[in-house]
Amino acid sequence: MEGWERRERDACGIGLLARPGGPADHELLTMALRALDRMSHRGATADDGRTGDGAGVLTALPRRLFLRFLEGQGIRPPAPSRLAAAMLFLPSEPSGREAAQAAAQAIFHMEGFTLLAWRPVPIRPAVLGPRAQATCPSIVQALLADERGDTPEGMDRRLYRARRRIERAAADRRLPTYVASASSQTIVYKALVLARDLDRFYPDLRDPDFETEFVIFHQRFSTNTLPAWT
């Protein structure tokens, strides 16, 4: 092990909080966001002093939050075991966004999912630094219902295929599109923000109806790449 210390390289900060066996609640997410804030020293900041290299959380699907949204839209929610969601970064320009959404909906349908609704994710762009604001995508969620009665693992395999097909179809049409997550079990909220600003940018993360029994949190330090929303 002689000389090992000279080869060591520190980079991203990552952590996990979990409550095995539940129950899911909002408190665990609040604790994780506090821990993420305290890892700010493990991330990098652009020369504008406000654009971070990226921070995010992976949590259980916030079913209560999504069911509340669907009911508010007058949409009958599916059984909880049939609900899935995708988090997408789409073109900010309206015609490009609509084209990307239409392509995504068709691909989800091919994989046996009904699109229940497009949910515009609440965001606060003023929280972002100038560099991140200049490239901020349109951030939306596709709320989906499985029509095949599949297992959670089977649903997620099909959603992974849909994710890759959506990104490939968008690339062929030169529509800047990125699927941050697509699952019946988990979801990712991430952004080009400083760690302390993640829940300021995404008000969902402060909503008491956002419940989870685990959180993986991440503060990115890009050692050899330029930070980007994707």
Coordinates of N, CA and C in Angstrom, one line a residue:
M1 N 0.8 -1.2 0.0 CA 0.0 0.0 0.0 C 0.8 1.3 0.0
E2 N 2.2 1.1 -0.1 CA 3.0 2.3 -0.1 C 2.7 3.2 -1.3
G3 N 2.6 4.5 -1.0 CA 2.3 5.4 -2.1 C 0.8 5.5 -2.5
W4 N -0.1 4.7 -1.8 CA -1.5 4.7 -2.1 C -2.1 6.1 -2.0
E5 N -1.7 6.8 -0.9 CA -2.3 8.1 -0.7 C -2.0 9.1 -1.9
R6 N -0.9 8.9 -2.5 CA -0.6 9.8 -3.7 C -1.5 9.5 -4.9
R7 N -2.1 8.3 -4.9 CA -3.0 7.9 -6.0 C -4.5 8.2 -5.7
E8 N -4.8 8.5 -4.5 CA -6.2 8.7 -4.1 C -6.7 10.0 -4.8
R9 N -7.9 10.0 -5.3 CA -8.6 11.1 -5.9 C -10.0 11.3 -5.3
D10 N -10.3 12.4 -4.7 CA -11.6 12.6 -4.2 C -12.5 13.3 -5.3
A11 N -13.7 13.0 -5.3 CA -14.6 13.6 -6.3 C -16.0 13.8 -5.7
C12 N -17.0 13.1 -6.3 CA -18.4 13.4 -5.9 C -18.6 13.0 -4.4
G13 N -19.7 13.6 -3.8 CA -20.2 13.2 -2.5 C -21.5 12.4 -2.7
I14 N -21.7 11.3 -2.0 CA -22.9 10.5 -2.1 C -23.2 10.0 -0.7
G15 N -24.5 9.8 -0.5 CA -25.0 9.2 0.8 C -26.3 8.6 0.6
L16 N -26.7 7.8 1.6 CA -27.9 7.0 1.7 C -28.5 7.1 3.0
L17 N -29.8 7.4 3.1 CA -30.6 7.3 4.3 C -31.8 6.3 4.0
A18 N -32.0 5.4 4.9 CA -33.1 4.5 4.7 C -33.8 4.1 6.0
R19 N -35.0 3.7 5.9 CA -35.8 3.2 7.0 C -36.3 1.8 6.6
P20 N -35.5 0.8 6.8 CA -35.9 -0.5 6.3 C -37.3 -0.9 6.9
G21 N -38.2 -1.4 6.0 CA -39.5 -1.7 6.4 C -40.5 -0.6 6.6
G22 N -40.0 0.6 6.3 CA -40.9 1.8 6.4 C -41.1 2.3 7.8
P23 N -42.1 3.2 8.0 CA -43.0 3.6 6.9 C -42.4 4.7 6.1
A24 N -42.9 4.9 4.9 CA -42.5 6.1 4.1 C -43.0 7.4 4.7
D25 N -42.2 8.4 4.8 CA -42.7 9.7 5.2 C -41.8 10.8 4.6
H26 N -42.1 12.0 5.0 CA -41.4 13.2 4.4 C -40.2 13.5 5.3
E27 N -40.2 13.1 6.5 CA -39.0 13.4 7.4 C -37.7 12.9 6.9
L28 N -37.7 11.7 6.3 CA -36.4 11.1 5.8 C -35.9 12.0 4.7
L29 N -36.7 12.5 3.8 CA -36.3 13.3 2.7 C -35.7 14.6 3.3
T30 N -36.4 15.2 4.3 CA -35.8 16.4 4.9 C -34.5 16.2 5.5
M31 N -34.3 15.1 6.1 CA -33.0 14.7 6.7 C -31.9 14.6 5.6
A32 N -32.3 13.9 4.5 CA -31.3 13.7 3.4 C -30.9 15.0 2.8
L33 N -31.9 15.9 2.6 CA -31.6 17.2 2.0 C -30.6 18.1 2.9
R34 N -30.8 17.9 4.2 CA -29.9 18.6 5.2 C -28.5 18.0 5.1
A35 N -28.4 16.7 4.9 CA -27.1 16.0 4.8 C -26.5 16.4 3.5
L36 N -27.3 16.5 2.4 CA -26.8 17.0 1.1 C -26.2 18.4 1.2
D37 N -26.9 19.3 1.9 CA -26.4 20.6 2.1 C -25.0 20.6 2.8
R38 N -24.8 19.7 3.7 CA -23.6 19.7 4.4 C -22.4 19.0 3.6
M39 N -22.8 18.5 2.4 CA -21.7 18.0 1.5 C -21.3 19.0 0.4
S40 N -21.7 20.2 0.6 CA -21.4 21.2 -0.4 C -19.9 21.3 -0.8
H41 N -19.1 21.0 0.2 CA -17.6 21.1 0.0 C -17.2 20.0 -0.9
R42 N -18.0 19.0 -1.2 CA -17.6 17.9 -2.1 C -18.1 18.1 -3.5
G43 N -18.6 19.3 -3.8 CA -19.0 19.7 -5.1 C -18.2 20.8 -5.7
A44 N -18.4 21.1 -7.0 CA -17.7 22.2 -7.6 C -18.7 23.3 -8.0
T45 N -18.2 24.5 -8.2 CA -19.1 25.7 -8.5 C -18.5 26.4 -9.7
A46 N -19.3 26.8 -10.6 CA -18.9 27.5 -11.8 C -18.4 28.9 -11.4
D47 N -17.8 29.6 -12.4 CA -17.2 30.9 -12.1 C -18.2 32.0 -11.8
D48 N -19.6 31.7 -12.1 CA -20.6 32.7 -11.7 C -20.9 32.6 -10.2
G49 N -20.3 31.6 -9.5 CA -20.5 31.4 -8.1 C -21.9 30.9 -7.6
R50 N -22.8 30.6 -8.6 CA -24.1 30.1 -8.3 C -24.5 28.8 -9.0
T51 N -23.8 28.5 -10.1 CA -24.1 27.3 -10.8 C -23.3 26.1 -10.3
G52 N -23.9 25.1 -9.8 CA -23.2 23.9 -9.3 C -23.0 22.9 -10.4
D53 N -22.1 22.0 -10.1 CA -21.9 20.9 -11.1 C -23.0 19.9 -11.1
G54 N -23.9 20.0 -10.2 CA -25.1 19.2 -10.2 C -25.3 18.5 -8.8
A55 N -26.6 18.4 -8.4 CA -26.9 17.7 -7.2 C -28.3 17.1 -7.4
G56 N -28.6 16.0 -6.7 CA -29.8 15.3 -6.9 C -30.1 14.3 -5.8
V57 N -31.4 13.8 -5.9 CA -31.8 12.7 -5.0 C -32.5 11.7 -5.8
L58 N -32.4 10.4 -5.4 CA -33.2 9.3 -5.9 C -34.0 8.8 -4.7
T59 N -35.3 8.7 -4.9 CA -36.2 8.4 -3.8 C -37.2 7.3 -4.3
A60 N -38.0 6.8 -3.4 CA -39.2 6.0 -3.8 C -40.1 6.9 -4.6
L61 N -41.0 6.3 -5.4 CA -42.0 7.0 -6.1 C -42.9 7.7 -5.1
P62 N -43.1 9.1 -5.2 CA -44.0 9.8 -4.3 C -45.4 9.6 -4.7
R63 N -46.0 8.4 -4.4 CA -47.3 8.1 -4.9 C -48.4 9.1 -4.4
R64 N -48.3 9.4 -3.1 CA -49.3 10.3 -2.6 C -49.3 11.7 -3.3
L65 N -48.1 12.2 -3.6 CA -48.0 13.4 -4.4 C -48.6 13.3 -5.7
F66 N -48.4 12.2 -6.4 CA -48.8 12.1 -7.8 C -50.3 11.8 -7.8
L67 N -50.8 11.0 -6.9 CA -52.3 10.7 -6.8 C -53.0 12.0 -6.6
R68 N -52.5 12.8 -5.7 CA -53.1 14.1 -5.5 C -53.2 14.9 -6.7
F69 N -52.2 15.0 -7.5 CA -52.2 15.7 -8.8 C -53.2 15.1 -9.7
L70 N -53.2 13.8 -9.9 CA -54.2 13.2 -10.8 C -55.6 13.5 -10.4
E71 N -55.9 13.4 -9.1 CA -57.3 13.7 -8.7 C -57.6 15.1 -8.9
G72 N -56.6 16.0 -8.7 CA -56.9 17.4 -9.0 C -57.2 17.8 -10.4
Q73 N -56.7 16.9 -11.3 CA -57.0 17.0 -12.8 C -58.2 16.3 -13.2
G74 N -58.9 15.7 -12.2 CA -60.1 14.9 -12.6 C -59.8 13.6 -13.3
I75 N -58.6 13.1 -13.0 CA -58.2 11.8 -13.6 C -58.3 10.7 -12.6
R76 N -59.0 9.6 -12.9 CA -59.1 8.5 -12.0 C -57.7 7.8 -11.9
P77 N -57.1 7.8 -10.7 CA -55.8 7.2 -10.5 C -55.9 5.6 -10.7
P78 N -54.8 5.0 -11.2 CA -54.8 3.6 -11.2 C -54.5 3.0 -9.9
A79 N -54.5 1.7 -9.7 CA -54.1 1.1 -8.5 C -52.6 1.4 -8.3
P80 N -52.2 1.7 -7.0 CA -50.8 2.1 -6.8 C -49.8 1.2 -7.4
S81 N -50.1 -0.1 -7.5 CA -49.1 -1.1 -8.1 C -49.0 -0.9 -9.6
R82 N -49.9 -0.2 -10.2 CA -49.8 0.1 -11.7 C -49.3 1.4 -12.1
L83 N -49.0 2.3 -11.1 CA -48.5 3.6 -11.4 C -47.0 3.6 -11.6
A84 N -46.6 4.4 -12.6 CA -45.2 4.6 -12.9 C -45.0 6.1 -13.3
A85 N -43.8 6.5 -13.3 CA -43.5 7.9 -13.7 C -42.2 8.0 -14.3
A86 N -42.1 8.9 -15.2 CA -40.8 9.3 -15.9 C -40.5 10.8 -15.7
M87 N -39.3 11.1 -15.4 CA -38.8 12.5 -15.2 C -38.0 12.8 -16.5
L88 N -38.5 13.8 -17.2 CA -37.9 14.2 -18.5 C -37.4 15.6 -18.6
F89 N -36.2 15.8 -19.2 CA -35.8 17.2 -19.5 C -36.0 17.3 -21.0
L90 N -36.9 18.2 -21.4 CA -37.3 18.4 -22.8 C -36.9 19.8 -23.3
P91 N -37.0 20.0 -24.7 CA -36.6 21.3 -25.2 C -37.5 22.4 -24.6
S92 N -36.8 23.5 -24.3 CA -37.6 24.6 -23.7 C -38.5 25.3 -24.7
E93 N -38.2 25.2 -26.0 CA -39.0 25.8 -27.0 C -40.3 25.0 -27.2
P94 N -41.5 25.7 -27.3 CA -42.8 25.0 -27.2 C -43.0 23.9 -28.3
S95 N -42.6 24.2 -29.6 CA -42.9 23.2 -30.6 C -42.0 22.0 -30.5
G96 N -40.7 22.3 -30.0 CA -39.8 21.1 -29.8 C -40.3 20.3 -28.6
R97 N -40.8 21.0 -27.6 CA -41.3 20.2 -26.4 C -42.5 19.4 -26.8
E98 N -43.4 19.9 -27.6 CA -44.6 19.2 -28.0 C -44.2 18.0 -28.9
A99 N -43.2 18.2 -29.7 CA -42.8 17.0 -30.6 C -42.1 15.9 -29.8
A100 N -41.3 16.3 -28.8 CA -40.7 15.4 -27.9 C -41.7 14.6 -27.1
Q101 N -42.7 15.3 -26.6 CA -43.8 14.7 -25.8 C -44.6 13.7 -26.6
A102 N -44.9 14.1 -27.8 CA -45.6 13.2 -28.7 C -44.9 11.9 -29.0
A103 N -43.6 12.0 -29.3 CA -42.7 10.9 -29.5 C -42.6 10.0 -28.3
A104 N -42.5 10.6 -27.1 CA -42.4 9.8 -25.9 C -43.7 9.1 -25.6
Q105 N -44.8 9.7 -25.8 CA -46.1 9.1 -25.5 C -46.3 7.9 -26.4
A106 N -45.9 8.0 -27.7 CA -46.0 6.9 -28.6 C -45.2 5.7 -28.1
I107 N -44.0 6.0 -27.7 CA -43.1 4.9 -27.2 C -43.6 4.3 -25.9
F108 N -44.1 5.1 -25.0 CA -44.6 4.5 -23.8 C -45.8 3.6 -24.1
H109 N -46.6 4.0 -25.1 CA -47.8 3.2 -25.5 C -47.3 1.8 -26.1
M110 N -46.2 1.9 -26.9 CA -45.6 0.7 -27.5 C -45.2 -0.3 -26.4
E111 N -44.8 0.2 -25.3 CA -44.3 -0.6 -24.2 C -45.4 -1.0 -23.2
G112 N -46.7 -0.7 -23.6 CA -47.8 -1.1 -22.7 C -48.2 -0.2 -21.6
F113 N -47.9 1.1 -21.7 CA -48.2 2.1 -20.7 C -49.2 3.1 -21.3
T114 N -50.2 3.5 -20.5 CA -51.1 4.6 -20.9 C -50.6 5.9 -20.2
L115 N -50.5 6.9 -21.0 CA -50.1 8.2 -20.4 C -51.4 8.8 -19.7
L116 N -51.3 8.9 -18.4 CA -52.4 9.5 -17.6 C -52.4 11.0 -17.7
A117 N -51.2 11.6 -17.6 CA -51.0 13.1 -17.7 C -49.6 13.5 -17.8
W118 N -49.4 14.6 -18.4 CA -48.1 15.3 -18.3 C -48.1 16.2 -17.2
R119 N -47.2 16.1 -16.2 CA -47.2 16.9 -15.1 C -46.0 17.9 -15.2
P120 N -46.3 19.2 -15.4 CA -45.2 20.2 -15.4 C -44.6 20.2 -13.9
V121 N -43.3 19.9 -13.8 CA -42.7 19.9 -12.5 C -42.5 21.3 -12.0
P122 N -43.0 21.7 -10.8 CA -42.8 23.0 -10.3 C -41.3 23.3 -10.1
I123 N -40.8 24.4 -10.7 CA -39.4 24.8 -10.5 C -39.4 26.3 -10.2
R124 N -38.2 26.7 -9.7 CA -38.0 28.1 -9.4 C -36.7 28.5 -10.1
P125 N -36.7 28.9 -11.4 CA -35.5 29.2 -12.2 C -34.6 30.2 -11.5
A126 N -35.2 31.2 -10.8 CA -34.4 32.2 -10.2 C -33.4 31.7 -9.2
V127 N -33.6 30.5 -8.7 CA -32.6 29.9 -7.8 C -31.3 29.5 -8.6
L128 N -31.4 29.3 -9.9 CA -30.2 28.9 -10.7 C -29.2 30.0 -10.9
G129 N -28.0 29.6 -11.1 CA -27.0 30.5 -11.5 C -27.2 30.9 -13.0
P130 N -26.5 31.9 -13.5 CA -26.7 32.4 -14.9 C -26.4 31.3 -15.9
R131 N -25.4 30.5 -15.7 CA -25.0 29.5 -16.6 C -26.1 28.4 -16.7
A132 N -26.6 28.0 -15.5 CA -27.7 27.0 -15.5 C -29.0 27.5 -16.1
Q133 N -29.3 28.8 -15.8 CA -30.5 29.4 -16.3 C -30.5 29.4 -17.8
A134 N -29.4 29.7 -18.4 CA -29.3 29.8 -19.8 C -29.6 28.5 -20.6
T135 N -29.4 27.4 -19.9 CA -29.6 26.1 -20.6 C -30.7 25.3 -19.9
C136 N -31.5 25.9 -19.0 CA -32.5 25.1 -18.3 C -33.5 24.5 -19.3
P137 N -33.8 23.2 -19.2 CA -34.8 22.6 -20.1 C -36.2 22.8 -19.5
S138 N -37.1 22.3 -20.3 CA -38.5 22.2 -19.7 C -38.5 20.8 -19.0
I139 N -38.9 20.9 -17.7 CA -38.9 19.7 -16.9 C -40.3 19.2 -16.6
V140 N -40.6 18.0 -17.1 CA -41.9 17.4 -17.0 C -41.9 16.0 -16.5
Q141 N -43.0 15.5 -16.0 CA -43.1 14.1 -15.6 C -44.3 13.5 -16.4
A142 N -44.0 12.3 -16.9 CA -45.1 11.5 -17.5 C -45.6 10.6 -16.4
L143 N -46.9 10.7 -16.1 CA -47.5 9.8 -15.1 C -48.2 8.7 -15.9
L144 N -47.9 7.5 -15.6 CA -48.2 6.4 -16.5 C -49.0 5.3 -15.7
A145 N -49.8 4.5 -16.5 CA -50.4 3.4 -15.9 C -50.1 2.1 -16.7
D146 N -49.6 1.1 -16.0 CA -49.3 -0.2 -16.7 C -50.6 -0.9 -17.1
E147 N -50.6 -1.3 -18.4 CA -51.8 -2.0 -18.9 C -51.6 -3.5 -19.1
R148 N -50.5 -4.0 -18.6 CA -50.2 -5.4 -18.8 C -50.2 -6.2 -17.5
G149 N -50.5 -5.6 -16.4 CA -50.5 -6.3 -15.1 C -49.2 -6.9 -14.8
D150 N -48.1 -6.3 -15.1 CA -46.7 -6.8 -14.9 C -46.3 -6.7 -13.5
T151 N -45.2 -7.4 -13.2 CA -44.5 -7.2 -11.9 C -43.8 -5.9 -11.9
P152 N -43.4 -5.3 -10.7 CA -42.6 -4.1 -10.7 C -41.3 -4.3 -11.5
E153 N -40.7 -5.4 -11.4 CA -39.4 -5.6 -12.1 C -39.7 -5.6 -13.6
G154 N -40.8 -6.3 -14.0 CA -41.1 -6.3 -15.5 C -41.5 -4.9 -16.0
M155 N -42.2 -4.2 -15.2 CA -42.5 -2.8 -15.6 C -41.3 -2.0 -15.8
D156 N -40.3 -2.1 -14.9 CA -39.1 -1.3 -15.0 C -38.2 -1.7 -16.1
R157 N -38.2 -3.0 -16.5 CA -37.5 -3.4 -17.7 C -38.1 -2.7 -19.0
R158 N -39.4 -2.7 -19.1 CA -40.1 -2.1 -20.2 C -39.9 -0.6 -20.2
L159 N -39.9 0.0 -19.0 CA -39.6 1.5 -18.9 C -38.2 1.8 -19.3
Y160 N -37.3 0.9 -19.0 CA -35.9 1.2 -19.4 C -35.8 1.1 -20.9
R161 N -36.4 0.2 -21.5 CA -36.4 0.2 -23.0 C -37.0 1.4 -23.6
A162 N -38.2 1.9 -23.0 CA -38.8 3.1 -23.4 C -37.9 4.3 -23.3
R163 N -37.2 4.3 -22.2 CA -36.3 5.4 -21.9 C -35.2 5.5 -23.0
R164 N -34.6 4.4 -23.3 CA -33.6 4.4 -24.4 C -34.1 4.7 -25.7
R165 N -35.3 4.2 -26.0 CA -35.9 4.5 -27.3 C -36.3 6.0 -27.5
I166 N -36.8 6.6 -26.4 CA -37.1 8.0 -26.4 C -35.9 8.8 -26.7
E167 N -34.8 8.6 -26.0 CA -33.6 9.4 -26.2 C -33.0 9.2 -27.6
R168 N -33.1 7.9 -28.1 CA -32.6 7.7 -29.5 C -33.5 8.4 -30.5
A169 N -34.8 8.3 -30.4 CA -35.7 9.0 -31.3 C -35.5 10.5 -31.3
A170 N -35.3 11.0 -30.1 CA -35.1 12.5 -30.0 C -33.8 12.9 -30.6
A171 N -32.8 12.1 -30.5 CA -31.5 12.4 -31.1 C -31.6 12.4 -32.6
D172 N -32.4 11.4 -33.1 CA -32.5 11.3 -34.6 C -33.2 12.6 -35.1
R173 N -34.1 13.2 -34.3 CA -34.8 14.4 -34.7 C -34.2 15.7 -34.2
R174 N -33.0 15.5 -33.6 CA -32.3 16.7 -33.0 C -33.2 17.5 -32.0
L175 N -33.8 16.7 -31.2 CA -34.6 17.3 -30.1 C -33.9 17.0 -28.8
P176 N -33.3 18.0 -28.1 CA -32.6 17.8 -26.9 C -33.5 17.2 -25.8
T177 N -33.3 15.9 -25.6 CA -34.2 15.2 -24.6 C -33.4 14.3 -23.7
Y178 N -33.7 14.3 -22.5 CA -33.0 13.4 -21.5 C -34.0 12.9 -20.5
V179 N -34.0 11.6 -20.3 CA -34.9 10.9 -19.4 C -34.1 10.7 -18.1
A180 N -34.3 11.5 -17.1 CA -33.6 11.4 -15.8 C -33.9 10.1 -15.1
S181 N -35.2 9.6 -15.2 CA -35.6 8.4 -14.6 C -36.9 7.9 -15.2
A182 N -37.1 6.6 -15.2 CA -38.4 6.1 -15.6 C -38.6 4.8 -14.9
S183 N -39.6 4.7 -14.0 CA -39.7 3.6 -13.1 C -41.0 3.5 -12.4
S184 N -41.4 2.3 -12.0 CA -42.6 2.2 -11.2 C -42.3 2.2 -9.7
Q185 N -41.0 2.3 -9.4 CA -40.5 2.2 -8.0 C -39.8 3.5 -7.5
T186 N -39.0 4.1 -8.4 CA -38.1 5.2 -7.9 C -38.3 6.4 -8.9
I187 N -37.7 7.5 -8.4 CA -37.7 8.7 -9.3 C -36.5 9.5 -8.9
V188 N -35.9 10.3 -9.9 CA -34.8 11.1 -9.7 C -35.2 12.6 -9.8
Y189 N -34.8 13.4 -8.9 CA -34.8 14.9 -9.0 C -33.4 15.4 -9.0
K190 N -32.9 15.9 -10.1 CA -31.6 16.5 -10.1 C -31.6 17.8 -10.9
A191 N -30.5 18.6 -10.7 CA -30.5 19.8 -11.5 C -29.0 20.4 -11.3
L192 N -28.7 21.4 -12.2 CA -27.5 22.1 -12.1 C -27.6 23.2 -11.0
V193 N -27.6 22.7 -9.8 CA -27.7 23.6 -8.7 C -26.7 23.3 -7.6
L194 N -26.4 24.2 -6.8 CA -25.6 24.0 -5.6 C -26.4 23.0 -4.7
A195 N -25.7 22.2 -3.9 CA -26.4 21.2 -3.1 C -27.5 21.9 -2.2
R196 N -27.2 23.0 -1.6 CA -28.1 23.7 -0.7 C -29.4 24.1 -1.4
D197 N -29.4 24.2 -2.7 CA -30.5 24.8 -3.4 C -31.4 23.8 -4.1
L198 N -31.2 22.5 -3.9 CA -31.9 21.5 -4.7 C -33.4 21.7 -4.3
D199 N -33.8 21.7 -3.0 CA -35.2 21.8 -2.7 C -35.8 23.2 -2.8
R200 N -34.9 24.2 -3.0 CA -35.4 25.5 -3.4 C -35.8 25.6 -4.8
F201 N -35.1 24.8 -5.7 CA -35.4 24.8 -7.1 C -36.6 23.9 -7.3
Y202 N -36.7 22.8 -6.6 CA -37.8 21.8 -6.8 C -38.7 21.9 -5.5
P203 N -39.8 22.7 -5.5 CA -40.7 22.8 -4.4 C -41.3 21.4 -4.0
D204 N -41.4 20.5 -5.0 CA -41.9 19.2 -4.6 C -41.2 18.6 -3.4
L205 N -39.9 18.8 -3.3 CA -39.1 18.2 -2.3 C -39.4 18.7 -0.9
R206 N -40.2 19.8 -0.9 CA -40.6 20.4 0.4 C -42.0 20.1 0.7
D207 N -42.7 19.4 -0.2 CA -44.1 19.0 0.0 C -44.3 17.9 0.9
P208 N -45.1 18.0 2.0 CA -45.3 16.9 2.9 C -45.8 15.7 2.3
D209 N -46.5 15.8 1.2 CA -47.0 14.6 0.5 C -45.9 13.8 -0.3
F210 N -44.7 14.4 -0.3 CA -43.6 13.6 -0.9 C -43.0 12.7 0.1
E211 N -43.4 11.4 0.1 CA -43.0 10.5 1.1 C -42.1 9.4 0.5
T212 N -41.2 9.0 1.3 CA -40.2 7.9 0.8 C -39.7 7.2 2.0
E213 N -39.2 6.0 1.8 CA -38.6 5.2 2.9 C -37.1 5.1 2.7
F214 N -36.6 5.7 1.6 CA -35.1 5.8 1.4 C -34.8 7.0 0.5
V215 N -33.6 7.5 0.6 CA -33.1 8.6 -0.2 C -31.6 8.3 -0.5
I216 N -31.2 8.3 -1.8 CA -29.8 8.4 -2.2 C -29.6 9.8 -2.6
F217 N -28.6 10.5 -2.0 CA -28.3 11.9 -2.4 C -26.9 12.0 -3.0
H218 N -26.8 13.0 -3.9 CA -25.5 13.0 -4.6 C -25.2 14.5 -4.9
Q219 N -23.9 14.8 -4.6 CA -23.4 16.1 -5.0 C -22.2 15.9 -6.0
R220 N -22.3 16.4 -7.2 CA -21.4 16.0 -8.3 C -20.2 17.0 -8.3
F221 N -19.1 16.4 -8.6 CA -17.8 17.1 -8.8 C -17.3 16.6 -10.1
S222 N -17.4 17.4 -11.2 CA -17.0 16.9 -12.5 C -15.5 17.1 -12.7
T223 N -14.8 16.1 -12.6 CA -13.3 16.2 -12.6 C -12.7 16.4 -14.0
N224 N -13.5 15.9 -15.0 CA -12.9 16.0 -16.4 C -14.0 16.2 -17.5
T225 N -15.1 16.7 -17.0 CA -16.2 17.0 -18.0 C -16.8 18.4 -17.6
L226 N -17.4 19.0 -18.6 CA -18.2 20.2 -18.3 C -19.6 19.9 -17.8
P227 N -20.1 20.5 -16.8 CA -21.4 20.2 -16.2 C -22.5 20.6 -17.3
A228 N -23.5 19.7 -17.3 CA -24.6 19.9 -18.2 C -25.8 19.3 -17.6
W229 N -27.0 19.7 -18.0 CA -28.3 19.2 -17.4 C -28.4 17.7 -17.7
T230 N -27.9 17.2 -18.7 CA -28.0 15.8 -19.0 C -27.1 15.0 -18.1

